[in-house]
CSV table of C-alpha atoms in Angstrom, one decimal:
chain,number,residue,atom,x,y,z
A,233,MET,CA,-80.0,-64.4,53.7
A,234,PRO,CA,-79.5,-68.2,53.3
A,235,ALA,CA,-76.0,-69.3,52.3
A,236,THR,CA,-77.3,-70.7,48.9
A,237,ASP,CA,-78.9,-67.3,48.1
A,238,LYS,CA,-75.6,-65.5,49.0
A,239,VAL,CA,-73.7,-67.8,46.7
A,240,ALA,CA,-76.2,-67.3,43.9
A,241,THR,CA,-76.0,-63.5,44.4
A,242,GLY,CA,-72.3,-63.6,44.4
A,243,ARG,CA,-72.3,-65.6,41.2
A,244,GLY,CA,-74.7,-63.2,39.7
A,245,LEU,CA,-72.6,-60.2,40.5
A,246,ALA,CA,-69.4,-61.9,39.2
A,247,GLY,CA,-71.2,-62.8,36.0
A,248,ALA,CA,-72.4,-59.3,35.5
A,249,LEU,CA,-68.9,-58.0,36.2
A,250,ARG,CA,-67.4,-60.4,33.6
A,251,SER,CA,-70.1,-59.5,31.1
A,252,ARG,CA,-69.5,-55.7,31.5
A,253,THR,CA,-65.7,-56.2,31.3
A,254,ALA,CA,-66.2,-58.3,28.1
A,255,LEU,CA,-68.4,-55.5,26.7
A,256,LEU,CA,-65.9,-52.9,27.6
A,257,LEU,CA,-63.0,-54.7,26.0
A,258,ALA,CA,-65.0,-55.5,22.8
A,259,PHE,CA,-66.1,-51.9,22.6
A,260,SER,CA,-62.7,-50.4,23.3
A,261,PHE,CA,-60.7,-52.6,20.9
A,262,ALA,CA,-63.3,-52.2,18.1
A,263,VAL,CA,-63.4,-48.4,18.4
A,264,MET,CA,-59.6,-48.0,18.5
A,265,ALA,CA,-59.1,-50.0,15.2
A,266,ASP,CA,-58.7,-46.7,13.3
A,267,PRO,CA,-55.9,-45.1,15.3
A,268,VAL,CA,-54.1,-48.3,15.9
A,269,SER,CA,-54.1,-49.0,12.1
A,270,SER,CA,-52.7,-45.6,11.5
A,271,VAL,CA,-49.3,-46.8,12.8
A,272,ALA,CA,-49.0,-48.6,9.4
A,273,TYR,CA,-48.3,-45.3,7.7
A,274,ALA,CA,-47.9,-42.4,10.2
A,275,ILE,CA,-44.3,-43.2,11.3
A,276,GLU,CA,-43.1,-43.5,7.7
A,277,ALA,CA,-44.8,-40.3,6.8
A,278,ALA,CA,-42.9,-38.5,9.6
A,279,LEU,CA,-39.6,-40.0,8.4
A,280,ARG,CA,-40.3,-38.9,4.8
A,281,ALA,CA,-41.0,-35.4,6.1
A,282,LEU,CA,-37.6,-35.5,7.9
A,283,ASN,CA,-35.9,-36.5,4.7
A,284,GLY,CA,-34.9,-39.9,6.2
A,285,ASP,CA,-33.2,-38.5,9.4
A,286,LEU,CA,-33.7,-41.4,11.9
A,287,ALA,CA,-32.1,-39.4,14.7
A,288,LEU,CA,-35.0,-36.9,14.6
A,289,LEU,CA,-37.7,-39.5,14.1
A,290,VAL,CA,-37.9,-40.4,17.9
A,291,PRO,CA,-38.5,-36.8,19.2
A,292,THR,CA,-40.9,-36.2,16.3
A,293,MET,CA,-43.1,-39.2,17.1
A,294,GLY,CA,-42.7,-38.5,20.8
A,295,LEU,CA,-44.2,-35.1,20.2
A,296,VAL,CA,-47.0,-36.6,18.1
A,297,VAL,CA,-48.0,-39.0,21.0
A,298,ALA,CA,-47.9,-36.1,23.5
A,299,ILE,CA,-50.3,-34.1,21.3
A,300,ILE,CA,-52.6,-37.1,21.0
A,301,ALA,CA,-52.6,-37.2,24.8
A,302,LEU,CA,-53.6,-33.6,25.0
A,303,VAL,CA,-56.4,-34.1,22.5
A,304,ILE,CA,-57.6,-37.2,24.5
A,305,LEU,CA,-57.6,-35.1,27.7
A,306,ASN,CA,-59.9,-32.7,26.1
A,307,TYR,CA,-62.1,-35.3,24.6
A,308,ARG,CA,-62.4,-36.9,28.0
A,309,GLN,CA,-64.2,-33.7,29.0
A,310,LEU,CA,-66.4,-33.9,26.0
A,311,VAL,CA,-67.4,-37.5,26.8
A,312,MET,CA,-68.4,-36.5,30.3
A,313,ARG,CA,-70.5,-33.7,29.0
A,314,TYR,CA,-72.3,-35.8,26.3
A,315,PRO,CA,-72.6,-39.3,27.8
A,316,GLN,CA,-75.3,-40.2,25.1
A,317,GLY,CA,-72.8,-39.5,22.3
A,318,GLY,CA,-72.7,-36.8,19.7
A,319,GLY,CA,-69.0,-35.8,19.8
A,320,ALA,CA,-67.9,-32.5,18.2
A,321,SER,CA,-71.1,-31.9,16.3
A,322,ALA,CA,-73.1,-31.9,19.6
A,323,ALA,CA,-70.6,-29.6,21.3
A,324,VAL,CA,-70.5,-27.1,18.4
A,325,GLY,CA,-74.3,-27.1,18.1
A,326,GLU,CA,-74.7,-26.3,21.8
A,327,ALA,CA,-71.9,-23.7,21.9
A,328,PHE,CA,-72.5,-21.8,18.7
A,329,GLY,CA,-75.9,-22.9,17.4
A,330,ASP,CA,-77.1,-25.8,15.2
A,331,ARG,CA,-76.0,-24.2,11.9
A,332,TRP,CA,-72.3,-24.6,12.9
A,333,SER,CA,-72.7,-28.3,13.6
A,334,PHE,CA,-72.4,-28.9,9.9
A,335,ILE,CA,-68.7,-28.0,10.0
A,336,PRO,CA,-67.7,-31.1,12.0
A,337,ILE,CA,-70.3,-33.2,10.2
A,338,GLY,CA,-68.8,-32.2,6.8
A,339,ALA,CA,-65.3,-33.0,8.2
A,340,LEU,CA,-66.6,-36.4,9.3
A,341,VAL,CA,-67.9,-37.2,5.8
A,342,VAL,CA,-64.5,-36.3,4.3
A,343,ASP,CA,-62.7,-38.3,7.1
A,344,PHE,CA,-64.8,-41.4,6.4
A,345,VAL,CA,-64.0,-41.3,2.7
A,346,LEU,CA,-60.3,-40.7,3.3
A,347,THR,CA,-60.2,-43.5,6.0
A,348,ILE,CA,-61.5,-45.9,3.4
A,349,ALA,CA,-59.1,-44.7,0.7
A,350,ILE,CA,-55.9,-44.6,2.9
A,351,SER,CA,-56.7,-47.9,4.7
A,352,VAL,CA,-57.2,-49.9,1.5
A,353,SER,CA,-54.1,-48.3,-0.1
A,354,ALA,CA,-52.1,-49.1,3.0
A,355,GLY,CA,-53.6,-52.6,2.9
A,356,ALA,CA,-52.4,-53.0,-0.7
A,357,SER,CA,-49.0,-51.7,0.4
A,358,ALA,CA,-48.8,-54.4,3.1
A,359,ALA,CA,-49.7,-57.1,0.6
A,360,ILE,CA,-47.1,-55.8,-2.0
A,361,ALA,CA,-44.4,-55.7,0.7
A,362,TYR,CA,-44.8,-59.4,1.1
A,363,PHE,CA,-45.7,-60.3,-2.5
A,364,PRO,CA,-43.6,-57.8,-4.6
A,365,SER,CA,-44.9,-59.3,-7.8
A,366,LEU,CA,-48.2,-57.5,-7.1
A,367,ALA,CA,-46.5,-54.1,-7.4
A,368,PRO,CA,-47.6,-53.4,-11.0
A,369,TRP,CA,-51.2,-54.0,-9.9
A,370,ARG,CA,-51.1,-51.6,-6.9
A,371,LEU,CA,-54.0,-49.3,-8.1
A,372,LEU,CA,-56.2,-52.2,-9.3
A,373,LEU,CA,-55.6,-54.0,-6.0
A,374,ALA,CA,-56.5,-51.0,-3.9
A,375,LEU,CA,-59.7,-50.3,-6.0
A,376,ALA,CA,-60.6,-54.0,-5.7
A,377,LEU,CA,-60.3,-53.8,-2.0
A,378,VAL,CA,-62.5,-50.7,-1.8
A,379,ILE,CA,-65.2,-52.6,-3.7
A,380,LEU,CA,-64.7,-55.8,-1.8
A,381,VAL,CA,-64.9,-54.1,1.6
A,382,GLY,CA,-67.9,-52.0,0.5
A,383,ALA,CA,-69.7,-55.1,-0.8
A,384,ALA,CA,-69.0,-57.0,2.4
A,385,THR,CA,-70.7,-54.1,4.3
A,386,TRP,CA,-73.6,-54.3,1.9
A,387,PHE,CA,-74.4,-57.8,3.2
A,388,GLY,CA,-74.4,-56.9,6.8
A,389,HIS,CA,-72.2,-55.2,9.4
A,390,LEU,CA,-69.2,-56.9,10.9
A,391,GLY,CA,-69.8,-57.3,14.6
A,392,ARG,CA,-68.0,-55.4,17.3
A,393,LEU,CA,-66.1,-58.6,18.3
A,394,ALA,CA,-64.7,-59.0,14.7
A,395,PHE,CA,-63.2,-55.5,14.8
A,396,ALA,CA,-61.9,-56.0,18.3
A,397,ALA,CA,-60.3,-59.3,17.2
A,398,MET,CA,-58.4,-57.6,14.3
A,399,THR,CA,-57.1,-55.0,16.7
A,400,VAL,CA,-56.0,-57.5,19.3
A,401,GLY,CA,-54.3,-59.6,16.7
A,402,PHE,CA,-52.3,-56.7,15.4
A,403,ILE,CA,-51.3,-55.7,19.0
A,404,ILE,CA,-50.1,-59.2,19.8
A,405,VAL,CA,-48.0,-59.7,16.6
A,406,SER,CA,-46.6,-56.2,16.9
A,407,ALA,CA,-45.4,-57.0,20.4
A,408,LEU,CA,-43.7,-60.2,19.0
A,409,VAL,CA,-42.0,-58.1,16.3
A,410,LEU,CA,-40.8,-55.6,18.9
A,411,LEU,CA,-39.5,-58.4,21.2
A,412,TYR,CA,-37.6,-60.1,18.4
A,413,GLY,CA,-36.2,-56.8,17.4
A,414,LEU,CA,-34.5,-56.4,20.8
A,415,GLY,CA,-32.0,-59.1,19.8
A,416,ALA,CA,-31.8,-58.2,16.1
A,417,THR,CA,-28.6,-56.9,14.5
A,418,PRO,CA,-28.8,-53.3,13.1
A,419,GLN,CA,-28.7,-53.4,9.3
A,420,PRO,CA,-29.3,-50.2,7.4
A,421,VAL,CA,-32.4,-50.5,5.1
A,422,GLY,CA,-33.8,-47.9,2.8
A,423,THR,CA,-32.8,-44.3,2.6
A,424,ILE,CA,-31.2,-42.8,5.7
A,425,THR,CA,-29.7,-39.3,6.0
A,426,ASP,CA,-28.5,-36.9,8.6
A,427,VAL,CA,-29.6,-33.9,6.6
A,428,PRO,CA,-33.3,-33.2,7.5
A,429,GLY,CA,-33.3,-30.0,5.4
A,430,HIS,CA,-33.8,-27.6,8.3
A,431,PRO,CA,-32.2,-27.1,11.8
A,432,PRO,CA,-33.3,-29.9,14.1
A,433,VAL,CA,-35.9,-28.1,16.1
A,434,ILE,CA,-37.5,-26.6,13.0
A,435,ALA,CA,-37.4,-29.9,11.2
A,436,VAL,CA,-39.3,-31.6,14.0
A,437,VAL,CA,-41.9,-28.8,14.2
A,438,LEU,CA,-42.5,-29.1,10.4
A,439,ALA,CA,-42.5,-32.9,10.4
A,440,PHE,CA,-44.9,-33.7,13.3
A,441,PRO,CA,-48.0,-32.3,11.7
A,442,VAL,CA,-47.6,-34.8,8.8
A,443,ALA,CA,-47.6,-37.7,11.3
A,444,MET,CA,-50.7,-36.5,13.1
A,445,ALA,CA,-52.7,-38.8,10.9
A,446,LEU,CA,-52.0,-41.1,13.8
A,447,ALA,CA,-54.6,-39.1,15.8
A,448,THR,CA,-57.4,-40.0,13.4
A,449,GLY,CA,-60.0,-42.0,15.2
A,450,VAL,CA,-59.1,-41.0,18.7
A,451,GLU,CA,-62.4,-39.0,18.8
A,452,ALA,CA,-64.5,-42.0,17.9
A,453,PRO,CA,-65.5,-43.0,21.5
A,454,SER,CA,-67.2,-39.6,22.0
A,455,SER,CA,-69.8,-40.6,19.4
A,456,ALA,CA,-69.6,-44.4,19.5
A,457,ILE,CA,-70.8,-44.6,23.1
A,458,ALA,CA,-74.3,-43.9,21.7
A,459,GLN,CA,-74.2,-47.6,20.7
A,460,LEU,CA,-74.2,-48.7,24.3
A,461,GLY,CA,-77.9,-48.5,24.9
A,462,GLN,CA,-77.7,-51.2,27.6
A,463,LEU,CA,-75.8,-48.8,29.8
A,464,ASP,CA,-76.9,-45.7,31.7
A,465,ASP,CA,-75.3,-42.3,31.2
A,466,ALA,CA,-72.7,-42.9,33.9
A,467,GLY,CA,-71.8,-46.3,32.3
A,468,ARG,CA,-71.5,-44.9,28.8
A,469,SER,CA,-69.3,-42.0,30.0
A,470,ARG,CA,-67.1,-44.4,31.9
A,471,PHE,CA,-66.7,-46.7,28.9
A,472,GLY,CA,-65.8,-43.7,26.7
A,473,ARG,CA,-63.2,-42.4,29.1
A,474,VAL,CA,-61.6,-45.8,29.6
A,475,THR,CA,-61.5,-46.4,25.9
A,476,LEU,CA,-59.7,-43.0,25.4
A,477,TRP,CA,-57.0,-43.9,27.9
A,478,LEU,CA,-56.6,-47.4,26.5
A,479,THR,CA,-56.3,-46.0,23.0
A,480,LEU,CA,-53.5,-43.6,24.2
A,481,ALA,CA,-51.7,-46.4,26.0
A,482,ILE,CA,-51.8,-48.9,23.1
A,483,VAL,CA,-51.3,-46.5,20.2
A,484,GLY,CA,-48.5,-44.6,22.1
A,485,THR,CA,-46.7,-47.8,23.1
A,486,ILE,CA,-46.8,-49.4,19.7
A,487,THR,CA,-45.8,-46.1,18.0
A,488,LEU,CA,-42.9,-45.3,20.2
A,489,GLY,CA,-41.8,-49.0,20.3
A,490,MET,CA,-41.8,-49.1,16.5
A,491,THR,CA,-40.1,-45.8,16.2
A,492,LEU,CA,-37.3,-46.6,18.7
A,493,GLU,CA,-36.7,-50.0,17.1
A,494,ALA,CA,-36.6,-48.5,13.6
A,495,ALA,CA,-34.0,-46.0,14.8
A,496,HIS,CA,-32.0,-48.7,16.5
A,497,LEU,CA,-32.1,-51.2,13.6
A,498,GLN,CA,-31.5,-48.4,11.0
A,499,VAL,CA,-34.7,-48.8,9.0
A,500,GLY,CA,-35.1,-45.8,6.9
A,501,ILE,CA,-37.4,-44.7,4.1
A,502,PRO,CA,-38.4,-48.0,2.5
A,503,PRO,CA,-37.9,-49.1,-1.1
A,504,GLU,CA,-40.7,-48.1,-3.5
A,505,ASP,CA,-42.6,-51.4,-3.2
A,506,SER,CA,-42.5,-51.8,0.6
A,507,THR,CA,-43.3,-50.0,3.8
A,508,GLN,CA,-41.2,-49.0,6.8
A,509,ILE,CA,-42.9,-51.2,9.3
A,510,ALA,CA,-42.8,-54.1,6.8
A,511,GLU,CA,-39.0,-53.7,6.5
A,512,LEU,CA,-38.7,-53.4,10.3
A,513,ALA,CA,-40.6,-56.7,10.7
A,514,ARG,CA,-38.7,-58.4,8.0
A,515,LEU,CA,-35.4,-57.4,9.7
A,516,ALA,CA,-36.4,-58.0,13.3
A,517,ALA,CA,-38.5,-61.2,13.2
A,518,PRO,CA,-38.4,-64.7,11.7
A,519,GLY,CA,-40.2,-65.4,8.4
A,520,PRO,CA,-43.4,-66.8,9.9
A,521,VAL,CA,-43.7,-63.8,12.3
A,522,PHE,CA,-43.1,-61.4,9.4
A,523,ALA,CA,-45.8,-63.1,7.4
A,524,ALA,CA,-48.2,-63.0,10.3
A,525,PHE,CA,-47.4,-59.3,10.9
A,526,GLN,CA,-48.2,-58.4,7.2
A,527,LEU,CA,-51.4,-60.4,7.5
A,528,VAL,CA,-52.7,-58.8,10.7
A,529,THR,CA,-51.7,-55.3,9.4
A,530,ALA,CA,-53.7,-55.8,6.2
A,531,LEU,CA,-56.7,-57.2,8.1
A,532,LEU,CA,-56.7,-54.3,10.6
A,533,LEU,CA,-56.5,-51.8,7.8
A,534,LEU,CA,-59.4,-53.4,6.0
A,535,SER,CA,-61.3,-53.4,9.3
A,536,ALA,CA,-60.7,-49.6,9.6
A,537,ALA,CA,-62.1,-49.2,6.1
A,538,SER,CA,-65.1,-51.4,6.9
A,539,SER,CA,-65.8,-49.3,10.0
A,540,SER,CA,-66.0,-46.2,7.9
A,541,PHE,CA,-68.2,-48.0,5.4
A,542,GLN,CA,-70.6,-48.5,8.2
A,543,ALA,CA,-70.3,-45.0,9.8
A,544,GLY,CA,-70.4,-43.0,6.6
A,545,PRO,CA,-73.6,-44.4,5.1
A,546,GLY,CA,-75.0,-44.5,8.6
A,547,LEU,CA,-74.4,-40.8,9.0
A,548,LEU,CA,-76.2,-40.1,5.7
A,549,LYS,CA,-79.0,-42.4,6.8
A,550,ALA,CA,-79.5,-40.4,9.9
A,551,LEU,CA,-79.5,-37.2,7.8
A,552,ALA,CA,-82.1,-38.6,5.3
A,553,ARG,CA,-85.7,-37.7,5.6
A,554,HIS,CA,-87.5,-40.4,7.7
A,555,THR,CA,-90.1,-40.8,10.4
A,556,ASN,CA,-88.8,-40.9,13.9
A,557,LYS,CA,-90.1,-42.8,16.9
A,558,GLN,CA,-92.5,-40.0,17.7
A,559,GLY,CA,-94.1,-40.2,14.2
A,560,ASP,CA,-92.5,-36.9,13.0
A,561,THR,CA,-90.9,-36.5,9.6
A,562,VAL,CA,-87.3,-35.4,10.2
A,563,GLY,CA,-84.1,-35.2,8.1
A,564,ILE,CA,-82.7,-33.1,5.4
A,565,LEU,CA,-81.3,-35.4,2.7
A,566,PRO,CA,-83.2,-37.4,0.1
A,567,PRO,CA,-85.1,-40.5,1.6
A,568,ALA,CA,-83.2,-42.8,-0.8
A,569,LEU,CA,-80.1,-42.4,1.4
A,570,GLY,CA,-82.0,-43.9,4.3
A,571,ARG,CA,-83.3,-47.0,2.5
A,572,THR,CA,-81.9,-50.2,3.8
A,573,ASN,CA,-81.8,-53.8,2.5
A,574,THR,CA,-82.7,-56.9,4.5
A,575,HIS,CA,-79.4,-56.6,6.3
A,576,HIS,CA,-80.2,-53.1,7.5
A,577,THR,CA,-77.5,-51.6,5.3
A,578,PRO,CA,-78.3,-48.2,3.7
A,579,TYR,CA,-77.3,-49.4,0.2
A,580,TRP,CA,-77.3,-46.1,-1.7
A,581,GLY,CA,-75.0,-44.7,0.9
A,582,VAL,CA,-72.6,-47.6,0.5
A,583,VAL,CA,-72.7,-47.1,-3.3
A,584,LEU,CA,-71.9,-43.4,-2.8
A,585,PHE,CA,-69.0,-44.1,-0.5
A,586,ILE,CA,-67.6,-46.8,-2.8
A,587,ALA,CA,-67.6,-44.3,-5.7
A,588,LEU,CA,-66.0,-41.5,-3.6
A,589,ALA,CA,-63.4,-43.7,-2.1
A,590,CYS,CA,-62.5,-45.2,-5.5
A,591,ALA,CA,-62.1,-41.7,-6.9
A,592,VAL,CA,-59.8,-40.6,-4.1
A,593,THR,CA,-57.8,-43.9,-4.3
A,594,ALA,CA,-57.4,-43.5,-8.0
A,595,ALA,CA,-56.3,-39.9,-7.7
A,596,ALA,CA,-53.6,-41.0,-5.2
A,597,GLY,CA,-52.5,-43.9,-7.5
A,598,GLY,CA,-53.3,-46.3,-4.6
A,599,VAL,CA,-50.3,-44.9,-2.6
A,600,ASP,CA,-51.2,-44.4,1.0
A,601,GLN,CA,-48.4,-41.9,1.6
A,602,GLU,CA,-50.0,-39.6,-1.0
A,603,LEU,CA,-53.1,-39.3,1.2
A,604,VAL,CA,-51.6,-38.8,4.7
A,605,LEU,CA,-51.6,-35.0,4.6
A,606,PHE,CA,-55.1,-34.8,3.3
A,607,TYR,CA,-56.2,-37.2,6.1
A,608,ALA,CA,-54.8,-35.2,8.9
A,609,VAL,CA,-56.5,-32.0,7.7
A,610,SER,CA,-60.0,-33.4,7.7
A,611,VAL,CA,-59.9,-34.8,11.2
A,612,PHE,CA,-58.1,-31.8,12.7
A,613,LEU,CA,-60.9,-29.5,11.5
A,614,SER,CA,-63.3,-31.5,13.6
A,615,PHE,CA,-60.9,-31.5,16.5
A,616,LEU,CA,-60.6,-27.7,16.4
A,617,ALA,CA,-64.3,-27.2,16.3
A,618,GLY,CA,-64.8,-29.5,19.3
A,619,LEU,CA,-62.1,-27.9,21.4
A,620,LEU,CA,-63.2,-24.3,20.7
A,621,SER,CA,-66.7,-25.4,21.9
A,622,MET,CA,-65.3,-26.9,25.1
A,623,ALA,CA,-63.3,-23.8,25.7
A,624,LEU,CA,-66.4,-21.7,25.6
A,625,PHE,CA,-68.2,-24.1,28.0
A,626,SER,CA,-65.2,-24.0,30.4
A,627,HIS,CA,-65.2,-20.2,30.3
A,628,ARG,CA,-69.0,-20.0,31.0
A,629,ASP,CA,-68.7,-22.5,33.8
A,630,GLY,CA,-65.7,-20.7,35.4
A,631,ARG,CA,-63.5,-23.8,35.2
A,632,ARG,CA,-60.1,-22.1,34.7
A,633,GLY,CA,-58.1,-25.4,34.6
A,634,TYR,CA,-60.2,-26.9,31.9
A,635,LEU,CA,-60.2,-23.6,30.0
A,636,ILE,CA,-56.4,-23.6,29.9
A,637,MET,CA,-56.4,-27.2,28.7
A,638,ASN,CA,-58.9,-26.4,26.0
A,639,ILE,CA,-57.1,-23.4,24.8
A,640,ALA,CA,-53.8,-25.3,24.7
A,641,GLY,CA,-55.4,-28.1,22.8
A,642,ALA,CA,-57.1,-25.8,20.3
A,643,ALA,CA,-53.8,-23.9,19.8
A,644,VAL,CA,-51.8,-27.1,19.0
A,645,VAL,CA,-54.6,-28.4,16.8
A,646,ALA,CA,-54.8,-25.1,14.9
A,647,PHE,CA,-51.1,-25.0,14.4
A,648,THR,CA,-51.1,-28.6,13.0
A,649,LEU,CA,-54.0,-27.7,10.7
A,650,ILE,CA,-52.3,-24.6,9.4
A,651,ALA,CA,-48.9,-26.4,9.0
A,652,ASN,CA,-50.5,-29.1,6.9
A,653,LEU,CA,-52.6,-26.6,4.8
A,654,SER,CA,-49.4,-24.6,4.1
A,655,ARG,CA,-48.1,-27.6,2.1
A,656,GLY,CA,-50.6,-26.7,-0.6
A,657,LEU,CA,-52.8,-29.5,-1.9
A,658,PRO,CA,-54.2,-30.6,1.5
A,659,ILE,CA,-56.4,-27.5,1.3
A,660,ILE,CA,-58.6,-29.8,-0.9
A,661,SER,CA,-59.6,-31.7,2.2
A,662,LEU,CA,-60.6,-28.4,3.9
A,663,ALA,CA,-62.5,-27.2,0.9
A,664,ALA,CA,-64.3,-30.5,0.5
A,665,ALA,CA,-65.4,-30.5,4.2
A,666,LEU,CA,-66.6,-26.9,4.0
A,667,ILE,CA,-68.5,-27.5,0.7
A,668,ILE,CA,-70.2,-30.5,2.2
A,669,ALA,CA,-71.1,-28.5,5.3
A,670,ALA,CA,-72.5,-25.7,3.1
A,671,VAL,CA,-74.6,-28.1,1.1
A,672,LEU,CA,-76.0,-29.7,4.2
A,673,TYR,CA,-76.7,-26.3,5.7
A,674,GLY,CA,-78.6,-25.4,2.6
A,675,ALA,CA,-80.6,-28.6,2.8
A,676,TRP,CA,-81.3,-27.9,6.5
A,677,VAL,CA,-82.6,-24.4,5.8
A,678,GLY,CA,-84.7,-25.7,2.9
A,679,ALA,CA,-86.2,-28.3,5.3
A,680,GLY,CA,-87.3,-25.6,7.7
A,681,ARG,CA,-84.3,-25.8,10.1
A,682,PRO,CA,-85.4,-28.9,12.0
A,683,ARG,CA,-84.1,-29.2,15.6
A,684,GLY,CA,-81.7,-31.9,16.7
A,685,ILE,CA,-79.2,-31.7,13.9
A,686,ARG,CA,-76.4,-31.4,16.4
A,687,ASN,CA,-77.2,-34.9,17.6
A,688,VAL,CA,-77.1,-36.6,14.2
A,689,ALA,CA,-73.7,-38.3,14.9
A,690,ALA,CA,-75.1,-39.9,18.0
A,691,GLU,CA,-78.3,-40.9,16.1
A,692,ALA,CA,-76.2,-42.5,13.4
A,693,GLU,CA,-74.3,-44.6,16.0
A,694,GLU,CA,-77.6,-45.7,17.5
A,695,MET,CA,-78.9,-46.8,14.1
A,696,SER,CA,-75.8,-48.9,13.5
A,697,GLU,CA,-76.7,-51.2,16.3
């Protein structure tokens, strides 16, 4: 081969490598927006459950991150099995039959609504922490953000790069806050106690399920890889697995960093019109960095809400009756839910999610901490279904190591789910998911039990591109 051809080939390979690396980073940081944004309220939720005991906050959040690692290990297996996407609904459908796929699908619908509600509420909290004069308008501000983000989705999807940029911005400014905090002087802020209400071990065991809202979104790569149509199965699987590990590394580092710094600087349960991480940033960093931190926190939270405004109506669009590429009429929901505008947005689905998210936000008074428990229940129902399915596959395939991991994951997830349900009102999330699953099952039966329902999550992701 002539030297010029070798140089050209080398440049071509280098360009392809750079292009694939850029795609991986854009995909990974966009997909992890949801779990990264959960840092805004999960640590505070744990501290409230501990009655303000900062000494127990570190082991509690350490346990939360360890459980997320266990869930990610299991979902890595799921990504390898379904490189074309599909997540828990695909696994449940294959393991137990299509009819059971509606349980994780129902949980997904509830999860999307709650993601919007808690994200805009936390976004309002971030704004109020910087502008306390907005406090009397908390609920109106949160409802306005629901409508604003939903309306923005109506006029076209934000690109993957925009979501990635929001995530990267939050990571960078959070790192600055943590670095400044190393030299800050401890100064007690908010409510701090050394009486968690239970013996230490029991207090941690009861508190960590509340903070498992941090795990929401870690399952996203298992379905989102369906967007990567430019890659083959091996490439999609690799992107999904790398994204899972990156999510664990980044969410774990920021969470534990914020937790350790809060304990060191003595930042307790915040005043009514602030948040724990806002008080931490206010104490640790100079004014401009604090302002930047509140800004990137709010933007990341609104990005997470926007992502669910895409995914939720997209899922309903995939479930709506439509004609597929083969010319067959498929779907189980009214065709109106699949109608799109000139920007390819399923507008009736967006309207429905705006209405549902506004109702949930209003019920919580625009307070994100009121929604944390409900949030953890919906996603953990989907986790449990997926892990039980993977345990069945591991048993069938004689893979003892994977089986032990699947059973361990399912046991921890089940405990978390039961612990949160035992608090009473979060059972509403479970009931809502099961009711939606039952309604979808009825529509499926009425439509003649069409095949392929287990793959609807992957189809929704493909449609979003």
